Amino acid sequence: MILTDESMNSKIYAERCLRDEAQALLDLIPQLDNNFEQVVDLIHHCTGHVVVTGVGKSGHVGAKIAATLASTGTPAIYLNALDALHGDLGMIMNDDVLFMISNSGNTDELLRIIASLEDRHIPIVSMTGETDSLLAQHSTYHILCSVEREACPLNLAPTSSTTAAMAMGDALACALMEVRKFKAKDFAQFHPGGSLGRKLLVKVKDVMYTENFPIVPPTMRLSDALIIISSGKLGLGVVMDGDEILGIITDGDIRRAVEGARENFINLPVSEAMTRTPKTISPETKLTTIQQMFRNHKIHALLVTDHGKLVGIVDYFAIMN
């Protein structure tokens, strides 16, 4: 296949688009003001739902924002603006908050929705690119989400503006998560499916190894311990004296011992190479917690103990399946 000049320049065009949209996001930061904080407070104390609506591309963005809010602890639904004008306004209750998205702020369908709700005194939050737009003027609170230009080469297709609106919606959801003190266990309630739900709900006891532990006594020679560690297929041996855990010895510990002892390696006892304070964890711990421990301590396995007794071993590669 022969590449034309136009196709060869496509990467340049794509890079320009990404840079323009990235800059549009950074330009949102100075636009955050007291209105944003008041919107967070309003939604935090809302006893109903956040009803999100928009028209066209703003409607698609609104559907995503509603989904993000709902999955992060803020009850939210998406309302098609056109359907709202033909009966679906009945979905909006008096304890709800209406969240309207429009780049121009003069979208006719949204303005007609406001007119239909004026007598019900329902709080209205608008997010537009113009502070002096009709939608902004007739809202309880207004979030400015303005971009200098679209990433579209013609400055016409909604590109930077929709990216900015979606990011501002994410910022709102994240702020609400902090205010609500939304935790991983709360997140799990709304994401029970797939690997995400598994990591948030499954406990260590559900994935730990419980049989054929690679146990080595502290007096065993490293050369013999290496055989046990290899047969255990976990890259470690648990150093024990009876039921007491004395330490852990890994492939890395043995390599370091070999480098230090050289020719005396064969006779070196396990006790001189082991790690004496191995990291342990309870069988009731969630997978997300041990993933953090693996990262923080740069280890690949943890001993699972119950009242000081070894009941299992959890391996990094087992929980990543």
PDB file of C-alpha atoms in Angstrom:
ATOM      1  CA  MET A   1       0.000   0.000   0.000  1.00  0.00           C
ATOM      2  CA  ILE A   2       1.343   3.427  -1.012  1.00  0.00           C
ATOM      3  CA  LEU A   3       0.921   6.190   1.569  1.00  0.00           C
ATOM      4  CA  THR A   4      -0.269   9.536   0.249  1.00  0.00           C
ATOM      5  CA  ASP A   5       0.842  12.877   1.628  1.00  0.00           C
ATOM      6  CA  GLU A   6      -2.549  13.239   3.290  1.00  0.00           C
ATOM      7  CA  SER A   7      -2.334   9.887   5.078  1.00  0.00           C
ATOM      8  CA  MET A   8       1.240  10.556   6.139  1.00  0.00           C
ATOM      9  CA  ASN A   9       0.094  13.790   7.761  1.00  0.00           C
ATOM     10  CA  SER A  10      -2.755  12.108   9.646  1.00  0.00           C
ATOM     11  CA  LYS A  11      -0.604  11.610  12.727  1.00  0.00           C
ATOM     12  CA  ILE A  12       0.150  15.337  12.769  1.00  0.00           C
ATOM     13  CA  TYR A  13      -3.553  16.152  12.575  1.00  0.00           C
ATOM     14  CA  ALA A  14      -4.345  13.689  15.365  1.00  0.00           C
ATOM     15  CA  GLU A  15      -1.601  15.116  17.577  1.00  0.00           C
ATOM     16  CA  ARG A  16      -2.915  18.623  17.026  1.00  0.00           C
ATOM     17  CA  CYS A  17      -6.408  17.517  18.022  1.00  0.00           C
ATOM     18  CA  LEU A  18      -5.157  15.861  21.213  1.00  0.00           C
ATOM     19  CA  ARG A  19      -3.077  18.872  22.175  1.00  0.00           C
ATOM     20  CA  ASP A  20      -6.018  21.213  21.595  1.00  0.00           C
ATOM     21  CA  GLU A  21      -8.331  19.102  23.724  1.00  0.00           C
ATOM     22  CA  ALA A  22      -5.721  18.673  26.462  1.00  0.00           C
ATOM     23  CA  GLN A  23      -5.256  22.447  26.606  1.00  0.00           C
ATOM     24  CA  ALA A  24      -9.019  22.909  26.741  1.00  0.00           C
ATOM     25  CA  LEU A  25      -9.106  20.753  29.890  1.00  0.00           C
ATOM     26  CA  LEU A  26      -6.323  22.729  31.553  1.00  0.00           C
ATOM     27  CA  ASP A  27      -8.171  25.942  30.731  1.00  0.00           C
ATOM     28  CA  LEU A  28     -11.116  24.717  32.826  1.00  0.00           C
ATOM     29  CA  ILE A  29      -9.180  25.031  36.078  1.00  0.00           C
ATOM     30  CA  PRO A  30      -9.355  28.869  36.295  1.00  0.00           C
ATOM     31  CA  GLN A  31     -13.089  28.641  35.562  1.00  0.00           C
ATOM     32  CA  LEU A  32     -13.814  26.790  38.805  1.00  0.00           C
ATOM     33  CA  ASP A  33     -15.462  29.267  41.192  1.00  0.00           C
ATOM     34  CA  ASN A  34     -17.885  29.483  44.116  1.00  0.00           C
ATOM     35  CA  ASN A  35     -20.712  28.324  41.865  1.00  0.00           C
ATOM     36  CA  PHE A  36     -19.023  24.938  41.513  1.00  0.00           C
ATOM     37  CA  GLU A  37     -18.758  24.598  45.298  1.00  0.00           C
ATOM     38  CA  GLN A  38     -22.412  25.596  45.692  1.00  0.00           C
ATOM     39  CA  VAL A  39     -23.462  22.998  43.136  1.00  0.00           C
ATOM     40  CA  VAL A  40     -21.536  20.315  45.038  1.00  0.00           C
ATOM     41  CA  ASP A  41     -23.285  21.374  48.256  1.00  0.00           C
ATOM     42  CA  LEU A  42     -26.691  21.442  46.544  1.00  0.00           C
ATOM     43  CA  ILE A  43     -26.315  17.951  45.082  1.00  0.00           C
ATOM     44  CA  HIS A  44     -24.789  16.579  48.285  1.00  0.00           C
ATOM     45  CA  HIS A  45     -27.899  17.600  50.225  1.00  0.00           C
ATOM     46  CA  CYS A  46     -30.349  16.625  47.478  1.00  0.00           C
ATOM     47  CA  THR A  47     -32.842  14.040  48.777  1.00  0.00           C
ATOM     48  CA  GLY A  48     -34.012  13.088  45.305  1.00  0.00           C
ATOM     49  CA  HIS A  49     -32.183  12.481  42.044  1.00  0.00           C
ATOM     50  CA  VAL A  50     -29.943  14.550  39.834  1.00  0.00           C
ATOM     51  CA  VAL A  51     -31.801  14.604  36.526  1.00  0.00           C
ATOM     52  CA  VAL A  52     -29.300  15.270  33.727  1.00  0.00           C
ATOM     53  CA  THR A  53     -30.388  16.415  30.278  1.00  0.00           C
ATOM     54  CA  GLY A  54     -29.024  17.920  27.086  1.00  0.00           C
ATOM     55  CA  VAL A  55     -29.602  17.910  23.331  1.00  0.00           C
ATOM     56  CA  GLY A  56     -27.440  16.335  20.615  1.00  0.00           C
ATOM     57  CA  LYS A  57     -23.800  15.779  21.610  1.00  0.00           C
ATOM     58  CA  SER A  58     -24.495  17.473  24.957  1.00  0.00           C
ATOM     59  CA  GLY A  59     -27.146  14.831  25.530  1.00  0.00           C
ATOM     60  CA  HIS A  60     -24.612  12.052  25.009  1.00  0.00           C
ATOM     61  CA  VAL A  61     -22.270  13.782  27.452  1.00  0.00           C
ATOM     62  CA  GLY A  62     -25.144  14.149  29.903  1.00  0.00           C
ATOM     63  CA  ALA A  63     -25.915  10.438  29.759  1.00  0.00           C
ATOM     64  CA  LYS A  64     -22.297   9.670  30.637  1.00  0.00           C
ATOM     65  CA  ILE A  65     -22.265  12.191  33.495  1.00  0.00           C
ATOM     66  CA  ALA A  66     -25.482  10.728  34.916  1.00  0.00           C
ATOM     67  CA  ALA A  67     -23.991   7.240  34.768  1.00  0.00           C
ATOM     68  CA  THR A  68     -20.797   8.389  36.490  1.00  0.00           C
ATOM     69  CA  LEU A  69     -22.717  10.146  39.259  1.00  0.00           C
ATOM     70  CA  ALA A  70     -24.956   7.127  39.815  1.00  0.00           C
ATOM     71  CA  SER A  71     -22.006   4.744  40.076  1.00  0.00           C
ATOM     72  CA  THR A  72     -20.167   6.945  42.566  1.00  0.00           C
ATOM     73  CA  GLY A  73     -22.840   7.463  45.190  1.00  0.00           C
ATOM     74  CA  THR A  74     -25.026  10.239  43.738  1.00  0.00           C
ATOM     75  CA  PRO A  75     -28.476   9.044  42.607  1.00  0.00           C
ATOM     76  CA  ALA A  76     -28.805  10.309  39.037  1.00  0.00           C
ATOM     77  CA  ILE A  77     -30.780   9.603  35.864  1.00  0.00           C
ATOM     78  CA  TYR A  78     -30.586  10.841  32.302  1.00  0.00           C
ATOM     79  CA  LEU A  79     -33.656  12.487  30.744  1.00  0.00           C
ATOM     80  CA  ASN A  80     -33.949  12.875  26.990  1.00  0.00           C
ATOM     81  CA  ALA A  81     -34.814  16.535  26.460  1.00  0.00           C
ATOM     82  CA  LEU A  82     -37.131  15.871  23.518  1.00  0.00           C
ATOM     83  CA  ASP A  83     -39.020  13.198  25.442  1.00  0.00           C
ATOM     84  CA  ALA A  84     -39.265  15.595  28.371  1.00  0.00           C
ATOM     85  CA  LEU A  85     -41.255  18.008  26.228  1.00  0.00           C
ATOM     86  CA  HIS A  86     -43.703  15.238  25.381  1.00  0.00           C
ATOM     87  CA  GLY A  87     -44.617  13.901  28.794  1.00  0.00           C
ATOM     88  CA  ASP A  88     -41.433  12.735  30.493  1.00  0.00           C
ATOM     89  CA  LEU A  89     -41.215  15.888  32.634  1.00  0.00           C
ATOM     90  CA  GLY A  90     -43.348  13.867  35.013  1.00  0.00           C
ATOM     91  CA  MET A  91     -40.176  11.973  35.909  1.00  0.00           C
ATOM     92  CA  ILE A  92     -38.833  15.069  37.685  1.00  0.00           C
ATOM     93  CA  MET A  93     -39.930  15.220  41.319  1.00  0.00           C
ATOM     94  CA  ASN A  94     -39.923  18.234  43.618  1.00  0.00           C
ATOM     95  CA  ASP A  95     -36.923  16.974  45.609  1.00  0.00           C
ATOM     96  CA  ASP A  96     -34.792  16.481  42.473  1.00  0.00           C
ATOM     97  CA  VAL A  97     -32.098  18.713  40.994  1.00  0.00           C
ATOM     98  CA  LEU A  98     -32.180  19.381  37.247  1.00  0.00           C
ATOM     99  CA  PHE A  99     -28.751  19.466  35.569  1.00  0.00           C
ATOM    100  CA  MET A 100     -28.782  20.930  32.041  1.00  0.00           C
ATOM    101  CA  ILE A 101     -25.865  20.864  29.576  1.00  0.00           C
ATOM    102  CA  SER A 102     -25.537  23.149  26.560  1.00  0.00           C
ATOM    103  CA  ASN A 103     -22.408  24.668  25.072  1.00  0.00           C
ATOM    104  CA  SER A 104     -24.248  27.707  23.699  1.00  0.00           C
ATOM    105  CA  GLY A 105     -26.592  27.997  26.649  1.00  0.00           C
ATOM    106  CA  ASN A 106     -29.418  28.934  24.297  1.00  0.00           C
ATOM    107  CA  THR A 107     -30.751  25.516  23.324  1.00  0.00           C
ATOM    108  CA  ASP A 108     -34.468  25.984  22.675  1.00  0.00           C
ATOM    109  CA  GLU A 109     -35.583  22.594  24.048  1.00  0.00           C
ATOM    110  CA  LEU A 110     -33.827  23.202  27.387  1.00  0.00           C
ATOM    111  CA  LEU A 111     -35.241  26.705  27.716  1.00  0.00           C
ATOM    112  CA  ARG A 112     -38.739  25.324  27.214  1.00  0.00           C
ATOM    113  CA  ILE A 113     -38.119  22.755  29.958  1.00  0.00           C
ATOM    114  CA  ILE A 114     -37.154  25.560  32.352  1.00  0.00           C
ATOM    115  CA  ALA A 115     -40.342  27.448  31.491  1.00  0.00           C
ATOM    116  CA  SER A 116     -42.400  24.352  32.266  1.00  0.00           C
ATOM    117  CA  LEU A 117     -40.758  23.914  35.678  1.00  0.00           C
ATOM    118  CA  GLU A 118     -40.753  27.504  36.946  1.00  0.00           C
ATOM    119  CA  ASP A 119     -43.807  27.051  39.169  1.00  0.00           C
ATOM    120  CA  ARG A 120     -42.352  23.943  40.828  1.00  0.00           C
ATOM    121  CA  HIS A 121     -39.273  25.736  42.214  1.00  0.00           C
ATOM    122  CA  ILE A 122     -36.982  22.848  41.292  1.00  0.00           C
ATOM    123  CA  PRO A 123     -33.281  23.815  41.575  1.00  0.00           C
ATOM    124  CA  ILE A 124     -31.669  24.056  38.150  1.00  0.00           C
ATOM    125  CA  VAL A 125     -27.952  23.698  37.503  1.00  0.00           C
ATOM    126  CA  SER A 126     -26.724  24.611  34.047  1.00  0.00           C
ATOM    127  CA  MET A 127     -23.322  23.951  32.504  1.00  0.00           C
ATOM    128  CA  THR A 128     -22.630  26.108  29.474  1.00  0.00           C
ATOM    129  CA  GLY A 129     -19.801  27.849  27.671  1.00  0.00           C
ATOM    130  CA  GLU A 130     -21.339  31.318  28.105  1.00  0.00           C
ATOM    131  CA  THR A 131     -22.061  33.103  31.384  1.00  0.00           C
ATOM    132  CA  ASP A 132     -24.520  35.514  29.754  1.00  0.00           C
ATOM    133  CA  SER A 133     -26.547  32.811  27.994  1.00  0.00           C
ATOM    134  CA  LEU A 134     -30.273  32.496  28.635  1.00  0.00           C
ATOM    135  CA  LEU A 135     -29.801  29.099  30.265  1.00  0.00           C
ATOM    136  CA  ALA A 136     -27.203  30.498  32.672  1.00  0.00           C
ATOM    137  CA  GLN A 137     -29.424  33.458  33.547  1.00  0.00           C
ATOM    138  CA  HIS A 138     -32.425  31.279  34.361  1.00  0.00           C
ATOM    139  CA  SER A 139     -30.559  28.706  36.448  1.00  0.00           C
ATOM    140  CA  THR A 140     -30.187  28.480  40.195  1.00  0.00           C
ATOM    141  CA  TYR A 141     -26.463  27.871  39.727  1.00  0.00           C
ATOM    142  CA  HIS A 142     -24.298  27.997  36.630  1.00  0.00           C
ATOM    143  CA  ILE A 143     -21.062  26.122  35.946  1.00  0.00           C
ATOM    144  CA  LEU A 144     -18.898  27.769  33.314  1.00  0.00           C
ATOM    145  CA  CYS A 145     -17.334  25.270  30.924  1.00  0.00           C
ATOM    146  CA  SER A 146     -15.886  27.388  28.150  1.00  0.00           C
ATOM    147  CA  VAL A 147     -13.338  26.465  25.460  1.00  0.00           C
ATOM    148  CA  GLU A 148     -11.420  28.882  23.250  1.00  0.00           C
ATOM    149  CA  ARG A 149     -12.078  26.854  20.111  1.00  0.00           C
ATOM    150  CA  GLU A 150     -13.059  23.403  18.949  1.00  0.00           C
ATOM    151  CA  ALA A 151     -10.353  20.883  18.067  1.00  0.00           C
ATOM    152  CA  CYS A 152     -12.210  20.368  14.796  1.00  0.00           C
ATOM    153  CA  PRO A 153     -10.128  21.898  11.929  1.00  0.00           C
ATOM    154  CA  LEU A 154     -13.206  23.891  10.908  1.00  0.00           C
ATOM    155  CA  ASN A 155     -13.917  24.954  14.507  1.00  0.00           C
ATOM    156  CA  LEU A 156     -17.431  23.623  14.034  1.00  0.00           C
ATOM    157  CA  ALA A 157     -17.862  20.006  15.225  1.00  0.00           C
ATOM    158  CA  PRO A 158     -18.279  19.627  19.020  1.00  0.00           C
ATOM    159  CA  THR A 159     -14.884  18.265  20.047  1.00  0.00           C
ATOM    160  CA  SER A 160     -13.061  20.310  22.667  1.00  0.00           C
ATOM    161  CA  SER A 161     -16.382  21.513  24.090  1.00  0.00           C
ATOM    162  CA  THR A 162     -17.770  18.006  24.612  1.00  0.00           C
ATOM    163  CA  THR A 163     -14.456  16.782  26.042  1.00  0.00           C
ATOM    164  CA  ALA A 164     -14.460  19.718  28.462  1.00  0.00           C
ATOM    165  CA  ALA A 165     -18.067  19.116  29.494  1.00  0.00           C
ATOM    166  CA  MET A 166     -17.404  15.444  30.180  1.00  0.00           C
ATOM    167  CA  ALA A 167     -14.294  16.289  32.202  1.00  0.00           C
ATOM    168  CA  MET A 168     -16.192  18.886  34.225  1.00  0.00           C
ATOM    169  CA  GLY A 169     -18.810  16.246  34.953  1.00  0.00           C
ATOM    170  CA  ASP A 170     -16.055  13.926  36.158  1.00  0.00           C
ATOM    171  CA  ALA A 171     -14.698  16.727  38.356  1.00  0.00           C
ATOM    172  CA  LEU A 172     -18.148  17.165  39.886  1.00  0.00           C
ATOM    173  CA  ALA A 173     -18.492  13.425  40.520  1.00  0.00           C
ATOM    174  CA  CYS A 174     -15.027  13.242  42.107  1.00  0.00           C
ATOM    175  CA  ALA A 175     -15.744  16.235  44.350  1.00  0.00           C
ATOM    176  CA  LEU A 176     -18.977  14.607  45.500  1.00  0.00           C
ATOM    177  CA  MET A 177     -17.158  11.344  46.206  1.00  0.00           C
ATOM    178  CA  GLU A 178     -14.789  13.210  48.529  1.00  0.00           C
ATOM    179  CA  VAL A 179     -17.625  15.057  50.269  1.00  0.00           C
ATOM    180  CA  ARG A 180     -19.584  11.840  50.734  1.00  0.00           C
ATOM    181  CA  LYS A 181     -16.436   9.986  51.861  1.00  0.00           C
ATOM    182  CA  PHE A 182     -17.231   7.402  49.217  1.00  0.00           C
ATOM    183  CA  LYS A 183     -15.051   4.312  49.730  1.00  0.00           C
ATOM    184  CA  ALA A 184     -14.072   1.256  47.709  1.00  0.00           C
ATOM    185  CA  LYS A 185     -16.645  -0.869  49.537  1.00  0.00           C
ATOM    186  CA  ASP A 186     -19.344   1.589  48.468  1.00  0.00           C
ATOM    187  CA  PHE A 187     -18.082   1.479  44.903  1.00  0.00           C
ATOM    188  CA  ALA A 188     -18.350  -2.309  44.956  1.00  0.00           C
ATOM    189  CA  GLN A 189     -22.074  -2.140  45.683  1.00  0.00           C
ATOM    190  CA  PHE A 190     -22.640  -0.461  42.319  1.00  0.00           C
ATOM    191  CA  HIS A 191     -20.109  -2.545  40.337  1.00  0.00           C
ATOM    192  CA  PRO A 192     -20.718  -6.198  41.211  1.00  0.00           C
ATOM    193  CA  GLY A 193     -19.912  -7.539  37.758  1.00  0.00           C
ATOM    194  CA  GLY A 194     -16.639  -8.410  36.058  1.00  0.00           C
ATOM    195  CA  SER A 195     -13.113  -8.220  37.382  1.00  0.00           C
ATOM    196  CA  LEU A 196     -13.741  -4.882  39.109  1.00  0.00           C
ATOM    197  CA  GLY A 197     -16.482  -6.325  41.286  1.00  0.00           C
ATOM    198  CA  ARG A 198     -14.333  -9.349  41.988  1.00  0.00           C
ATOM    199  CA  LYS A 199     -11.423  -7.305  43.274  1.00  0.00           C
ATOM    200  CA  LEU A 200     -13.667  -5.189  45.480  1.00  0.00           C
ATOM    201  CA  LEU A 201     -15.742  -7.990  46.963  1.00  0.00           C
ATOM    202  CA  VAL A 202     -13.565 -11.105  47.017  1.00  0.00           C
ATOM    203  CA  LYS A 203     -11.545 -11.702  50.173  1.00  0.00           C
ATOM    204  CA  VAL A 204      -8.085 -13.148  50.667  1.00  0.00           C
ATOM    205  CA  LYS A 205      -9.530 -16.402  51.989  1.00  0.00           C
ATOM    206  CA  ASP A 206     -11.211 -16.957  48.622  1.00  0.00           C
ATOM    207  CA  VAL A 207      -7.952 -16.943  46.622  1.00  0.00           C
ATOM    208  CA  MET A 208      -5.200 -18.009  49.032  1.00  0.00           C
ATOM    209  CA  TYR A 209      -3.239 -21.238  48.825  1.00  0.00           C
ATOM    210  CA  THR A 210      -4.156 -23.490  51.765  1.00  0.00           C
ATOM    211  CA  GLU A 211      -2.260 -26.719  51.083  1.00  0.00           C
ATOM    212  CA  ASN A 212       1.286 -27.975  50.607  1.00  0.00           C
ATOM    213  CA  PHE A 213       2.943 -24.939  52.145  1.00  0.00           C
ATOM    214  CA  PRO A 214       6.684 -24.724  51.372  1.00  0.00           C
ATOM    215  CA  ILE A 215       7.788 -24.988  55.016  1.00  0.00           C
ATOM    216  CA  VAL A 216      11.482 -24.900  55.866  1.00  0.00           C
ATOM    217  CA  PRO A 217      13.127 -25.089  59.319  1.00  0.00           C
ATOM    218  CA  PRO A 218      15.590 -22.338  60.272  1.00  0.00           C
ATOM    219  CA  THR A 219      18.486 -24.797  60.529  1.00  0.00           C
ATOM    220  CA  MET A 220      18.070 -26.214  57.028  1.00  0.00           C
ATOM    221  CA  ARG A 221      20.885 -25.525  54.555  1.00  0.00           C
ATOM    222  CA  LEU A 222      20.052 -23.092  51.777  1.00  0.00           C
ATOM    223  CA  SER A 223      20.863 -25.671  49.120  1.00  0.00           C
ATOM    224  CA  ASP A 224      18.161 -27.962  50.557  1.00  0.00           C
ATOM    225  CA  ALA A 225      15.727 -25.095  51.089  1.00  0.00           C
ATOM    226  CA  LEU A 226      16.051 -24.172  47.429  1.00  0.00           C
ATOM    227  CA  ILE A 227      14.582 -27.543  46.448  1.00  0.00           C
ATOM    228  CA  ILE A 228      11.526 -26.990  48.687  1.00  0.00           C
ATOM    229  CA  ILE A 229      11.039 -23.447  47.396  1.00  0.00           C
ATOM    230  CA  SER A 230      11.192 -24.636  43.785  1.00  0.00           C
ATOM    231  CA  SER A 231       8.699 -27.433  44.383  1.00  0.00           C
ATOM    232  CA  GLY A 232       6.307 -24.998  46.086  1.00  0.00           C
ATOM    233  CA  LYS A 233       6.099 -22.901  42.880  1.00  0.00           C
ATOM    234  CA  LEU A 234       5.512 -19.690  44.858  1.00  0.00           C
ATOM    235  CA  GLY A 235       9.075 -18.440  44.877  1.00  0.00           C
ATOM    236  CA  LEU A 236       9.315 -18.572  48.661  1.00  0.00           C
ATOM    237  CA  GLY A 237       9.604 -20.728  51.732  1.00  0.00           C
ATOM    238  CA  VAL A 238       7.979 -20.103  55.104  1.00  0.00           C
ATOM    239  CA  VAL A 239      10.518 -20.497  57.908  1.00  0.00           C
ATOM    240  CA  MET A 240       8.808 -22.113  60.875  1.00  0.00           C
ATOM    241  CA  ASP A 241       9.616 -23.717  64.186  1.00  0.00           C
ATOM    242  CA  GLY A 242       6.604 -25.865  64.947  1.00  0.00           C
ATOM    243  CA  ASP A 243       3.579 -23.547  64.554  1.00  0.00           C
ATOM    244  CA  GLU A 244       5.633 -20.393  65.031  1.00  0.00           C
ATOM    245  CA  ILE A 245       6.421 -18.291  61.967  1.00  0.00           C
ATOM    246  CA  LEU A 246      10.041 -17.139  62.190  1.00  0.00           C
ATOM    247  CA  GLY A 247      10.404 -15.572  58.781  1.00  0.00           C
ATOM    248  CA  ILE A 248      10.207 -15.980  55.036  1.00  0.00           C
ATOM    249  CA  ILE A 249      12.901 -16.813  52.506  1.00  0.00           C
ATOM    250  CA  THR A 250      12.539 -15.993  48.830  1.00  0.00           C
ATOM    251  CA  ASP A 251      14.467 -16.604  45.643  1.00  0.00           C
ATOM    252  CA  GLY A 252      15.864 -13.116  46.038  1.00  0.00           C
ATOM    253  CA  ASP A 253      17.067 -13.818  49.578  1.00  0.00           C
ATOM    254  CA  ILE A 254      18.930 -16.891  48.356  1.00  0.00           C
ATOM    255  CA  ARG A 255      20.533 -15.048  45.442  1.00  0.00           C
ATOM    256  CA  ARG A 256      21.767 -12.348  47.788  1.00  0.00           C
ATOM    257  CA  ALA A 257      23.081 -15.005  50.194  1.00  0.00           C
ATOM    258  CA  VAL A 258      24.964 -16.732  47.370  1.00  0.00           C
ATOM    259  CA  GLU A 259      26.576 -13.455  46.323  1.00  0.00           C
ATOM    260  CA  GLY A 260      27.700 -12.817  49.905  1.00  0.00           C
ATOM    261  CA  ALA A 261      28.746 -16.291  50.951  1.00  0.00           C
ATOM    262  CA  ARG A 262      30.246 -17.516  47.675  1.00  0.00           C
ATOM    263  CA  GLU A 263      31.839 -20.945  48.311  1.00  0.00           C
ATOM    264  CA  ASN A 264      30.260 -21.207  51.804  1.00  0.00           C
ATOM    265  CA  PHE A 265      26.752 -21.081  50.325  1.00  0.00           C
ATOM    266  CA  ILE A 266      26.137 -24.838  50.595  1.00  0.00           C
ATOM    267  CA  ASN A 267      26.491 -24.847  54.388  1.00  0.00           C
ATOM    268  CA  LEU A 268      24.709 -21.540  55.067  1.00  0.00           C
ATOM    269  CA  PRO A 269      21.569 -22.071  57.234  1.00  0.00           C
ATOM    270  CA  VAL A 270      18.224 -20.601  56.272  1.00  0.00           C
ATOM    271  CA  SER A 271      18.166 -18.495  59.445  1.00  0.00           C
ATOM    272  CA  GLU A 272      21.058 -16.376  58.143  1.00  0.00           C
ATOM    273  CA  ALA A 273      19.346 -15.464  54.868  1.00  0.00           C
ATOM    274  CA  MET A 274      15.659 -15.237  55.733  1.00  0.00           C
ATOM    275  CA  THR A 275      13.567 -12.095  56.212  1.00  0.00           C
ATOM    276  CA  ARG A 276      12.607 -12.065  59.868  1.00  0.00           C
ATOM    277  CA  THR A 277       9.585  -9.763  59.687  1.00  0.00           C
ATOM    278  CA  PRO A 278       7.437 -11.093  56.826  1.00  0.00           C
ATOM    279  CA  LYS A 279       4.324  -9.159  55.843  1.00  0.00           C
ATOM    280  CA  THR A 280       1.135 -10.911  56.959  1.00  0.00           C
ATOM    281  CA  ILE A 281      -2.532 -10.323  56.342  1.00  0.00           C
ATOM    282  CA  SER A 282      -5.912 -11.529  57.606  1.00  0.00           C
ATOM    283  CA  PRO A 283      -7.985 -13.969  55.527  1.00  0.00           C
ATOM    284  CA  GLU A 284     -10.888 -11.479  55.729  1.00  0.00           C
ATOM    285  CA  THR A 285      -8.977  -8.724  53.909  1.00  0.00           C
ATOM    286  CA  LYS A 286     -10.324  -7.512  50.538  1.00  0.00           C
ATOM    287  CA  LEU A 287      -8.238  -7.974  47.390  1.00  0.00           C
ATOM    288  CA  THR A 288      -7.937  -4.225  46.841  1.00  0.00           C
ATOM    289  CA  THR A 289      -6.092  -3.892  50.150  1.00  0.00           C
ATOM    290  CA  ILE A 290      -3.504  -6.537  49.377  1.00  0.00           C
ATOM    291  CA  GLN A 291      -2.949  -5.120  45.901  1.00  0.00           C
ATOM    292  CA  GLN A 292      -1.939  -1.885  47.595  1.00  0.00           C
ATOM    293  CA  MET A 293       0.386  -3.784  49.942  1.00  0.00           C
ATOM    294  CA  PHE A 294       2.051  -5.523  47.013  1.00  0.00           C
ATOM    295  CA  ARG A 295       2.694  -2.158  45.374  1.00  0.00           C
ATOM    296  CA  ASN A 296       3.834  -0.350  48.525  1.00  0.00           C
ATOM    297  CA  HIS A 297       6.243  -3.044  49.704  1.00  0.00           C
ATOM    298  CA  LYS A 298       7.293  -4.301  46.243  1.00  0.00           C
ATOM    299  CA  ILE A 299       6.577  -7.929  47.136  1.00  0.00           C
ATOM    300  CA  HIS A 300       4.786 -10.715  45.284  1.00  0.00           C
ATOM    301  CA  ALA A 301       3.383 -12.847  48.134  1.00  0.00           C
ATOM    302  CA  LEU A 302       1.861 -12.428  51.584  1.00  0.00           C
ATOM    303  CA  LEU A 303       1.446 -14.856  54.458  1.00  0.00           C
ATOM    304  CA  VAL A 304      -2.147 -15.199  55.598  1.00  0.00           C
ATOM    305  CA  THR A 305      -2.428 -15.627  59.348  1.00  0.00           C
ATOM    306  CA  ASP A 306      -5.251 -16.068  61.826  1.00  0.00           C
ATOM    307  CA  HIS A 307      -4.246 -15.266  65.422  1.00  0.00           C
ATOM    308  CA  GLY A 308      -0.618 -15.783  64.474  1.00  0.00           C
ATOM    309  CA  LYS A 309      -1.187 -19.162  62.838  1.00  0.00           C
ATOM    310  CA  LEU A 310      -0.346 -19.697  59.176  1.00  0.00           C
ATOM    311  CA  VAL A 311      -3.566 -20.472  57.295  1.00  0.00           C
ATOM    312  CA  GLY A 312      -2.608 -19.571  53.744  1.00  0.00           C
ATOM    313  CA  ILE A 313      -0.371 -17.813  51.250  1.00  0.00           C
ATOM    314  CA  VAL A 314      -1.668 -15.304  48.722  1.00  0.00           C
ATOM    315  CA  ASP A 315       0.284 -14.737  45.528  1.00  0.00           C
ATOM    316  CA  TYR A 316       0.221 -11.586  43.381  1.00  0.00           C
ATOM    317  CA  PHE A 317      -0.256 -13.525  40.144  1.00  0.00           C
ATOM    318  CA  ALA A 318      -3.203 -15.480  41.553  1.00  0.00           C
ATOM    319  CA  ILE A 319      -5.256 -12.361  42.295  1.00  0.00           C
ATOM    320  CA  MET A 320      -4.481 -10.770  38.931  1.00  0.00           C
ATOM    321  CA  ASN A 321      -6.349 -13.484  37.028  1.00  0.00           C
TER     322      ASN A 321
END
